GROMACS .gro file of C-alpha atoms in nm:
model
  100
    1UNK     CA    1   0.600  -0.772  -0.092
    2UNK     CA    2   0.695  -0.451   0.100
    3UNK     CA    3   0.438  -0.188   0.210
    4UNK     CA    4   0.669   0.065   0.039
    5UNK     CA    5   0.658  -0.073  -0.292
    6UNK     CA    6   0.256  -0.095  -0.282
    7UNK     CA    7   0.276   0.257  -0.172
    8UNK     CA    8   0.511   0.361  -0.460
    9UNK     CA    9   0.300   0.149  -0.693
   10UNK     CA   10  -0.022   0.343  -0.620
   11UNK     CA   11   0.155   0.693  -0.616
   12UNK     CA   12   0.282   0.615  -0.972
   13UNK     CA   13  -0.086   0.543  -1.084
   14UNK     CA   14  -0.207   0.853  -0.871
   15UNK     CA   15   0.057   1.083  -1.002
   16UNK     CA   16   0.081   0.958  -1.373
   17UNK     CA   17   0.467   0.906  -1.400
   18UNK     CA   18   0.756   0.782  -1.191
   19UNK     CA   19   0.932   1.114  -1.145
   20UNK     CA   20   0.623   1.237  -1.009
   21UNK     CA   21   0.559   0.989  -0.766
   22UNK     CA   22   0.903   1.021  -0.640
   23UNK     CA   23   0.870   1.374  -0.601
   24UNK     CA   24   0.565   1.298  -0.414
   25UNK     CA   25   0.713   1.061  -0.168
   26UNK     CA   26   1.051   1.234  -0.139
   27UNK     CA   27   1.242   0.971  -0.309
   28UNK     CA   28   1.456   0.960  -0.604
   29UNK     CA   29   1.291   0.843  -0.938
   30UNK     CA   30   1.541   0.539  -0.965
   31UNK     CA   31   1.441   0.436  -0.600
   32UNK     CA   32   1.071   0.413  -0.698
   33UNK     CA   33   1.131   0.245  -1.017
   34UNK     CA   34   1.343  -0.023  -0.833
   35UNK     CA   35   1.077  -0.092  -0.586
   36UNK     CA   36   0.835  -0.116  -0.849
   37UNK     CA   37   1.055  -0.329  -1.058
   38UNK     CA   38   1.092  -0.571  -0.734
   39UNK     CA   39   0.724  -0.578  -0.685
   40UNK     CA   40   0.690  -0.687  -1.061
   41UNK     CA   41   0.945  -0.944  -1.010
   42UNK     CA   42   0.784  -1.076  -0.713
   43UNK     CA   43   0.410  -1.114  -0.881
   44UNK     CA   44   0.592  -1.240  -1.178
   45UNK     CA   45   0.443  -0.973  -1.422
   46UNK     CA   46   0.487  -0.648  -1.557
   47UNK     CA   47   0.243  -0.398  -1.383
   48UNK     CA   48   0.300  -0.102  -1.613
   49UNK     CA   49   0.318  -0.074  -1.992
   50UNK     CA   50   0.615   0.165  -2.001
   51UNK     CA   51   0.606   0.205  -2.383
   52UNK     CA   52   0.408   0.527  -2.360
   53UNK     CA   53   0.499   0.848  -2.222
   54UNK     CA   54   0.272   0.786  -1.937
   55UNK     CA   55   0.275   0.457  -1.765
   56UNK     CA   56  -0.046   0.242  -1.820
   57UNK     CA   57  -0.143  -0.043  -1.595
   58UNK     CA   58  -0.148  -0.386  -1.742
   59UNK     CA   59  -0.397  -0.651  -1.671
   60UNK     CA   60  -0.161  -0.771  -1.388
   61UNK     CA   61  -0.140  -0.406  -1.285
   62UNK     CA   62  -0.537  -0.365  -1.235
   63UNK     CA   63  -0.535  -0.679  -1.011
   64UNK     CA   64  -0.244  -0.557  -0.786
   65UNK     CA   65  -0.404  -0.201  -0.796
   66UNK     CA   66  -0.719  -0.355  -0.599
   67UNK     CA   67  -0.524  -0.548  -0.362
   68UNK     CA   68  -0.261  -0.281  -0.281
   69UNK     CA   69  -0.534  -0.039  -0.193
   70UNK     CA   70  -0.691  -0.310   0.027
   71UNK     CA   71  -0.387  -0.406   0.187
   72UNK     CA   72  -0.282  -0.043   0.269
   73UNK     CA   73  -0.620   0.018   0.393
   74UNK     CA   74  -0.599  -0.266   0.636
   75UNK     CA   75  -0.274  -0.171   0.774
   76UNK     CA   76  -0.423   0.193   0.825
   77UNK     CA   77  -0.702   0.013   1.006
   78UNK     CA   78  -0.478  -0.175   1.206
   79UNK     CA   79  -0.291   0.092   1.312
   80UNK     CA   80  -0.596   0.288   1.428
   81UNK     CA   81  -0.724   0.004   1.621
   82UNK     CA   82  -0.401  -0.027   1.809
   83UNK     CA   83  -0.382   0.354   1.857
   84UNK     CA   84  -0.737   0.371   2.009
   85UNK     CA   85  -0.648   0.052   2.232
   86UNK     CA   86  -0.351   0.249   2.371
   87UNK     CA   87  -0.553   0.556   2.451
   88UNK     CA   88  -0.797   0.372   2.674
   89UNK     CA   89  -0.722   0.373   3.062
   90UNK     CA   90  -0.562   0.095   3.198
   91UNK     CA   91  -0.738  -0.128   3.418
   92UNK     CA   92  -0.940  -0.439   3.375
   93UNK     CA   93  -1.327  -0.481   3.321
   94UNK     CA   94  -1.465  -0.793   3.440
   95UNK     CA   95  -1.828  -0.906   3.366
   96UNK     CA   96  -2.020  -1.182   3.539
   97UNK     CA   97  -2.339  -1.353   3.413
   98UNK     CA   98  -2.582  -1.574   3.577
   99UNK     CA   99  -2.765  -1.843   3.368
  100UNK     CA  100  -3.135  -1.792   3.408
   0.00000   0.00000   0.00000
């Protein structure tokens, strides 16, 4: 499972179409469709009902939607934490304590 697959999946939900999602992320519609299809293959279930003009989430899609949001949020938090760590000045802090 790749982050880009999850990002494209969420973008299709947000935009309501594969074409609009592709435009939004600067990719072609086939590239977004392939990424989502590979995600579907990996989880073993279709994530969208494509029989309508607007793709709608299947039950599996609803489950993956929740996890995708959490995974990408955790990724962003990890990046922020590392950025904060890198912005600190170099050096060591030593703390000593005596038992009383």
